[in-house]
């Protein structure tokens, strides 16, 4: 017998914050998703509804997944820089 997985749900786009690509997976911590883009944008989104909590511009784009540790968001950029940002603001 075929497994039933419940009612079909439509996917919805929760975030349209950048004109660039998001090449890496987001980081998640404390109900927030952190996303970096190739155009230098960094975004903190509410994981429940996709609303932007804050956004920042870096000097260069980011290729890798950000890392959150002890309230600090760490990102490496294509320009060779490493950033440490307060994850909450």
Short mmCIF file of C-alpha atoms in Angstrom, two decimals:
data_model
loop_
_atom_site.label_atom_id
_atom_site.label_comp_id
_atom_site.label_asym_id
_atom_site.label_seq_id
_atom_site.Cartn_x
_atom_site.Cartn_y
_atom_site.Cartn_z
CA UNK A 1 0.00 0.00 0.00
CA UNK A 2 1.16 3.51 -0.74
CA UNK A 3 2.08 5.76 2.18
CA UNK A 4 -0.06 8.84 2.71
CA UNK A 5 1.73 11.98 3.78
CA UNK A 6 -1.22 14.25 4.44
CA UNK A 7 -2.70 17.07 2.45
CA UNK A 8 -0.64 18.76 -0.24
CA UNK A 9 0.50 22.24 0.65
CA UNK A 10 1.65 24.97 -1.63
CA UNK A 11 5.15 26.27 -1.14
CA UNK A 12 5.30 29.99 -0.63
CA UNK A 13 8.14 32.38 -1.15
CA UNK A 14 8.94 33.88 2.24
CA UNK A 15 11.83 36.16 1.33
CA UNK A 16 12.82 38.36 -1.62
CA UNK A 17 15.65 40.39 -0.15
CA UNK A 18 18.41 40.22 -2.71
CA UNK A 19 18.89 40.40 -6.44
CA UNK A 20 21.81 37.99 -6.07
CA UNK A 21 22.10 34.26 -5.51
CA UNK A 22 22.18 32.50 -2.16
CA UNK A 23 24.85 29.86 -2.80
CA UNK A 24 24.97 28.34 0.70
CA UNK A 25 22.55 26.91 3.21
CA UNK A 26 21.29 29.29 5.89
CA UNK A 27 22.47 29.02 9.47
CA UNK A 28 19.75 28.61 12.13
CA UNK A 29 19.85 29.61 15.79
CA UNK A 30 17.24 30.65 18.36
CA UNK A 31 14.38 30.86 15.83
CA UNK A 32 16.36 32.96 13.35
CA UNK A 33 17.73 32.05 9.90
CA UNK A 34 20.91 33.79 8.74
CA UNK A 35 21.46 34.00 4.98
CA UNK A 36 24.39 35.41 3.03
CA UNK A 37 24.41 36.29 -0.67
CA UNK A 38 26.91 36.70 -3.47
CA UNK A 39 26.20 40.44 -3.66
CA UNK A 40 27.37 41.04 -0.06
CA UNK A 41 23.98 41.04 1.65
CA UNK A 42 23.52 39.31 4.99
CA UNK A 43 19.99 38.76 6.29
CA UNK A 44 18.47 37.62 9.57
CA UNK A 45 14.97 36.20 9.09
CA UNK A 46 12.34 35.06 11.54
CA UNK A 47 12.26 31.30 10.95
CA UNK A 48 8.52 31.11 11.66
CA UNK A 49 7.33 33.63 9.07
CA UNK A 50 10.26 34.73 6.89
CA UNK A 51 10.10 38.36 7.99
CA UNK A 52 13.40 40.26 7.83
CA UNK A 53 14.72 41.06 11.31
CA UNK A 54 17.81 42.88 10.07
CA UNK A 55 20.08 43.12 7.04
CA UNK A 56 23.68 44.22 6.51
CA UNK A 57 25.94 44.90 3.55
CA UNK A 58 29.45 43.46 3.48
CA UNK A 59 32.33 44.66 1.33
CA UNK A 60 32.23 41.42 -0.71
CA UNK A 61 29.87 38.53 -1.34
CA UNK A 62 29.77 35.43 0.81
CA UNK A 63 29.91 31.91 -0.61
CA UNK A 64 29.84 29.68 2.47
CA UNK A 65 27.23 28.99 5.12
CA UNK A 66 27.41 31.44 8.03
CA UNK A 67 28.09 30.10 11.53
CA UNK A 68 26.40 31.22 14.77
CA UNK A 69 28.15 30.69 18.10
CA UNK A 70 27.36 32.32 21.46
CA UNK A 71 25.33 35.14 19.90
CA UNK A 72 27.87 35.98 17.20
CA UNK A 73 27.38 35.40 13.47
CA UNK A 74 30.60 34.58 11.58
CA UNK A 75 30.95 34.90 7.79
CA UNK A 76 33.79 34.58 5.34
CA UNK A 77 33.67 36.57 2.10
CA UNK A 78 34.92 36.13 -1.44
CA UNK A 79 37.18 39.13 -0.83
CA UNK A 80 39.08 37.22 1.85
CA UNK A 81 37.49 38.98 4.83
CA UNK A 82 35.99 37.35 7.89
CA UNK A 83 33.19 39.16 9.70
CA UNK A 84 31.80 38.71 13.22
CA UNK A 85 28.38 40.33 13.69
CA UNK A 86 26.03 40.45 16.68
CA UNK A 87 23.44 37.84 15.74
CA UNK A 88 20.57 39.68 17.46
CA UNK A 89 20.97 43.04 15.77
#
